[in-house]
Amino acid sequence: RGLSAAEIKAVVEEDLLKREFLATADITREIYDESATFTDAIDTYTLDKWVKGTKALFVASGSKVRLVGDVEATDSAVTFKFDEDLQFNIPFKPVVKLTGTVILTRGADGLITSYLEKWDQTVPEVLSTARFY
């Protein structure tokens, strides 16, 4: 609570670069409101369901998340662009490639109240990049 734009930027950068949270769901939970919603190209989830689902869906060791440009942070939002290879935790362990933008909206207390992931590709385009290892 009450983190400055620079402080929350540093936390999100660390979650992204060191913990690859888009593929692992390893987030610094203290910067999120417990009622935060997580929306991607498929659906909207509660915080707990997003964490549980992301951890179950992807193979962290076979996925790679890259930051494109810088993390931008203000008192109202944190945004960044990403490029990632996601390995699914299903038979044949397919890997898909996608790029996009994440917008983290901050509430009045500075906590993140919503996560919006916008893909640069459509769902069928992402699925067409699947490679099997």
PDB file of C-alpha atoms in Angstrom:
ATOM      1  CA  ARG A   1       0.000   0.000   0.000  1.00  0.00           C
ATOM      2  CA  GLY A   2       1.104   3.505  -0.697  1.00  0.00           C
ATOM      3  CA  LEU A   3       4.026   2.615  -2.952  1.00  0.00           C
ATOM      4  CA  SER A   4       5.283   5.373  -5.214  1.00  0.00           C
ATOM      5  CA  ALA A   5       5.273   4.870  -8.975  1.00  0.00           C
ATOM      6  CA  ALA A   6       9.024   4.185  -8.873  1.00  0.00           C
ATOM      7  CA  GLU A   7       8.657   1.633  -6.070  1.00  0.00           C
ATOM      8  CA  ILE A   8       5.860  -0.335  -7.723  1.00  0.00           C
ATOM      9  CA  LYS A   9       7.724  -0.217 -11.043  1.00  0.00           C
ATOM     10  CA  ALA A  10      10.731  -1.862  -9.375  1.00  0.00           C
ATOM     11  CA  VAL A  11       8.566  -4.617  -7.865  1.00  0.00           C
ATOM     12  CA  VAL A  12       6.774  -5.360 -11.158  1.00  0.00           C
ATOM     13  CA  GLU A  13      10.108  -5.383 -13.042  1.00  0.00           C
ATOM     14  CA  GLU A  14      11.527  -7.888 -10.564  1.00  0.00           C
ATOM     15  CA  ASP A  15       8.415 -10.088 -10.808  1.00  0.00           C
ATOM     16  CA  LEU A  16       8.672  -9.978 -14.600  1.00  0.00           C
ATOM     17  CA  LEU A  17      12.420 -10.305 -15.119  1.00  0.00           C
ATOM     18  CA  LYS A  18      13.442 -12.565 -12.224  1.00  0.00           C
ATOM     19  CA  ARG A  19      10.286 -14.584 -11.615  1.00  0.00           C
ATOM     20  CA  GLU A  20       8.765 -14.453 -15.143  1.00  0.00           C
ATOM     21  CA  PHE A  21       5.369 -14.079 -13.504  1.00  0.00           C
ATOM     22  CA  LEU A  22       3.411 -14.191 -16.766  1.00  0.00           C
ATOM     23  CA  ALA A  23       4.347 -17.880 -17.035  1.00  0.00           C
ATOM     24  CA  THR A  24       4.866 -18.764 -13.366  1.00  0.00           C
ATOM     25  CA  ALA A  25       2.302 -16.604 -11.475  1.00  0.00           C
ATOM     26  CA  ASP A  26       5.087 -15.882  -8.978  1.00  0.00           C
ATOM     27  CA  ILE A  27       3.964 -12.374  -8.061  1.00  0.00           C
ATOM     28  CA  THR A  28       4.643 -10.088  -5.139  1.00  0.00           C
ATOM     29  CA  ARG A  29       1.142 -10.496  -3.801  1.00  0.00           C
ATOM     30  CA  GLU A  30       1.415  -7.521  -1.444  1.00  0.00           C
ATOM     31  CA  ILE A  31       1.090  -5.068  -4.360  1.00  0.00           C
ATOM     32  CA  TYR A  32      -2.273  -6.560  -5.450  1.00  0.00           C
ATOM     33  CA  ASP A  33      -5.673  -5.927  -3.925  1.00  0.00           C
ATOM     34  CA  GLU A  34      -7.151  -9.307  -2.929  1.00  0.00           C
ATOM     35  CA  SER A  35     -10.221  -8.491  -5.055  1.00  0.00           C
ATOM     36  CA  ALA A  36      -8.110  -7.778  -8.176  1.00  0.00           C
ATOM     37  CA  THR A  37      -9.315  -9.235 -11.473  1.00  0.00           C
ATOM     38  CA  PHE A  38      -7.053 -10.743 -14.123  1.00  0.00           C
ATOM     39  CA  THR A  39      -8.207 -10.569 -17.745  1.00  0.00           C
ATOM     40  CA  ASP A  40      -6.482 -12.114 -20.760  1.00  0.00           C
ATOM     41  CA  ALA A  41      -7.577 -12.989 -24.299  1.00  0.00           C
ATOM     42  CA  ILE A  42      -9.544 -15.959 -22.961  1.00  0.00           C
ATOM     43  CA  ASP A  43     -11.391 -14.889 -19.778  1.00  0.00           C
ATOM     44  CA  THR A  44     -11.412 -12.919 -16.507  1.00  0.00           C
ATOM     45  CA  TYR A  45     -10.258 -14.529 -13.268  1.00  0.00           C
ATOM     46  CA  THR A  46      -9.976 -13.755  -9.573  1.00  0.00           C
ATOM     47  CA  LEU A  47      -6.472 -13.405  -8.148  1.00  0.00           C
ATOM     48  CA  ASP A  48      -6.458 -16.894  -6.622  1.00  0.00           C
ATOM     49  CA  LYS A  49      -7.859 -18.541  -9.762  1.00  0.00           C
ATOM     50  CA  TRP A  50      -5.333 -16.744 -11.993  1.00  0.00           C
ATOM     51  CA  VAL A  51      -2.424 -17.870  -9.808  1.00  0.00           C
ATOM     52  CA  LYS A  52      -3.674 -21.463  -9.551  1.00  0.00           C
ATOM     53  CA  GLY A  53      -4.547 -21.663 -13.258  1.00  0.00           C
ATOM     54  CA  THR A  54      -1.292 -20.136 -14.494  1.00  0.00           C
ATOM     55  CA  LYS A  55       0.801 -22.435 -12.298  1.00  0.00           C
ATOM     56  CA  ALA A  56      -1.123 -25.476 -13.558  1.00  0.00           C
ATOM     57  CA  LEU A  57      -1.239 -24.474 -17.234  1.00  0.00           C
ATOM     58  CA  PHE A  58       2.401 -23.639 -17.973  1.00  0.00           C
ATOM     59  CA  VAL A  59       5.757 -25.369 -17.507  1.00  0.00           C
ATOM     60  CA  ALA A  60       7.906 -22.639 -15.957  1.00  0.00           C
ATOM     61  CA  SER A  61      11.235 -24.232 -16.954  1.00  0.00           C
ATOM     62  CA  GLY A  62      10.115 -24.504 -20.598  1.00  0.00           C
ATOM     63  CA  SER A  63       8.689 -20.989 -20.839  1.00  0.00           C
ATOM     64  CA  LYS A  64      10.497 -17.693 -21.378  1.00  0.00           C
ATOM     65  CA  VAL A  65       9.175 -14.180 -20.708  1.00  0.00           C
ATOM     66  CA  ARG A  66      10.951 -11.123 -22.098  1.00  0.00           C
ATOM     67  CA  LEU A  67      10.304  -7.449 -21.378  1.00  0.00           C
ATOM     68  CA  VAL A  68      10.083  -5.299 -24.522  1.00  0.00           C
ATOM     69  CA  GLY A  69      11.113  -1.741 -23.695  1.00  0.00           C
ATOM     70  CA  ASP A  70      10.580  -0.456 -20.169  1.00  0.00           C
ATOM     71  CA  VAL A  71       8.009  -0.878 -17.440  1.00  0.00           C
ATOM     72  CA  GLU A  72       6.106   2.420 -17.190  1.00  0.00           C
ATOM     73  CA  ALA A  73       4.490   3.354 -13.879  1.00  0.00           C
ATOM     74  CA  THR A  74       2.298   6.182 -12.622  1.00  0.00           C
ATOM     75  CA  ASP A  75       0.084   6.619  -9.581  1.00  0.00           C
ATOM     76  CA  SER A  76      -2.812   5.110 -11.553  1.00  0.00           C
ATOM     77  CA  ALA A  77      -1.270   2.317 -13.669  1.00  0.00           C
ATOM     78  CA  VAL A  78       1.739   0.172 -14.524  1.00  0.00           C
ATOM     79  CA  THR A  79       2.192  -0.912 -18.155  1.00  0.00           C
ATOM     80  CA  PHE A  80       4.694  -2.982 -20.094  1.00  0.00           C
ATOM     81  CA  LYS A  81       5.078  -4.879 -23.347  1.00  0.00           C
ATOM     82  CA  PHE A  82       6.148  -8.506 -23.414  1.00  0.00           C
ATOM     83  CA  ASP A  83       7.363 -11.223 -25.748  1.00  0.00           C
ATOM     84  CA  GLU A  84       6.988 -14.762 -24.453  1.00  0.00           C
ATOM     85  CA  ASP A  85       7.260 -18.429 -25.254  1.00  0.00           C
ATOM     86  CA  LEU A  86       4.804 -20.426 -23.159  1.00  0.00           C
ATOM     87  CA  GLN A  87       5.139 -24.174 -22.717  1.00  0.00           C
ATOM     88  CA  PHE A  88       1.837 -25.824 -21.850  1.00  0.00           C
ATOM     89  CA  ASN A  89       1.633 -28.498 -19.185  1.00  0.00           C
ATOM     90  CA  ILE A  90      -0.272 -30.938 -21.405  1.00  0.00           C
ATOM     91  CA  PRO A  91       0.848 -33.992 -23.408  1.00  0.00           C
ATOM     92  CA  PHE A  92       3.615 -33.253 -25.938  1.00  0.00           C
ATOM     93  CA  LYS A  93       4.394 -29.986 -24.055  1.00  0.00           C
ATOM     94  CA  PRO A  94       3.627 -27.544 -26.914  1.00  0.00           C
ATOM     95  CA  VAL A  95       5.233 -24.098 -26.856  1.00  0.00           C
ATOM     96  CA  VAL A  96       3.440 -21.054 -28.286  1.00  0.00           C
ATOM     97  CA  LYS A  97       4.856 -17.603 -28.958  1.00  0.00           C
ATOM     98  CA  LEU A  98       2.999 -14.362 -28.353  1.00  0.00           C
ATOM     99  CA  THR A  99       3.539 -10.679 -27.747  1.00  0.00           C
ATOM    100  CA  GLY A 100       1.385  -8.081 -26.097  1.00  0.00           C
ATOM    101  CA  THR A 101       0.852  -5.461 -23.451  1.00  0.00           C
ATOM    102  CA  VAL A 102      -0.122  -5.688 -19.790  1.00  0.00           C
ATOM    103  CA  ILE A 103      -1.955  -2.854 -18.046  1.00  0.00           C
ATOM    104  CA  LEU A 104      -2.043  -3.008 -14.252  1.00  0.00           C
ATOM    105  CA  THR A 105      -4.567  -0.506 -12.898  1.00  0.00           C
ATOM    106  CA  ARG A 106      -3.917   0.873  -9.417  1.00  0.00           C
ATOM    107  CA  GLY A 107      -6.609   1.777  -6.919  1.00  0.00           C
ATOM    108  CA  ALA A 108      -6.734   4.813  -4.632  1.00  0.00           C
ATOM    109  CA  ASP A 109      -4.544   3.015  -2.073  1.00  0.00           C
ATOM    110  CA  GLY A 110      -1.919   2.245  -4.750  1.00  0.00           C
ATOM    111  CA  LEU A 111      -2.625  -1.496  -4.908  1.00  0.00           C
ATOM    112  CA  ILE A 112      -3.218  -3.147  -8.266  1.00  0.00           C
ATOM    113  CA  THR A 113      -6.939  -3.709  -8.756  1.00  0.00           C
ATOM    114  CA  SER A 114      -6.929  -5.113 -12.284  1.00  0.00           C
ATOM    115  CA  TYR A 115      -4.610  -6.922 -14.671  1.00  0.00           C
ATOM    116  CA  LEU A 116      -5.408  -6.631 -18.376  1.00  0.00           C
ATOM    117  CA  GLU A 117      -3.330  -8.647 -20.846  1.00  0.00           C
ATOM    118  CA  LYS A 118      -3.767  -7.622 -24.477  1.00  0.00           C
ATOM    119  CA  TRP A 119      -2.285  -9.902 -27.099  1.00  0.00           C
ATOM    120  CA  ASP A 120      -0.930  -8.587 -30.403  1.00  0.00           C
ATOM    121  CA  GLN A 121      -2.217 -11.766 -32.065  1.00  0.00           C
ATOM    122  CA  THR A 122      -5.604 -13.483 -32.097  1.00  0.00           C
ATOM    123  CA  VAL A 123      -6.044 -16.732 -30.172  1.00  0.00           C
ATOM    124  CA  PRO A 124      -5.967 -18.797 -33.426  1.00  0.00           C
ATOM    125  CA  GLU A 125      -2.777 -16.988 -34.523  1.00  0.00           C
ATOM    126  CA  VAL A 126      -1.118 -17.795 -31.177  1.00  0.00           C
ATOM    127  CA  LEU A 127      -2.186 -21.443 -31.382  1.00  0.00           C
ATOM    128  CA  SER A 128      -0.799 -21.681 -34.915  1.00  0.00           C
ATOM    129  CA  THR A 129       2.703 -20.988 -33.523  1.00  0.00           C
ATOM    130  CA  ALA A 130       2.618 -24.190 -31.434  1.00  0.00           C
ATOM    131  CA  ARG A 131       5.778 -26.258 -31.572  1.00  0.00           C
ATOM    132  CA  PHE A 132       6.116 -29.635 -29.887  1.00  0.00           C
ATOM    133  CA  TYR A 133       9.185 -30.695 -27.899  1.00  0.00           C
TER     134      TYR A 133
END
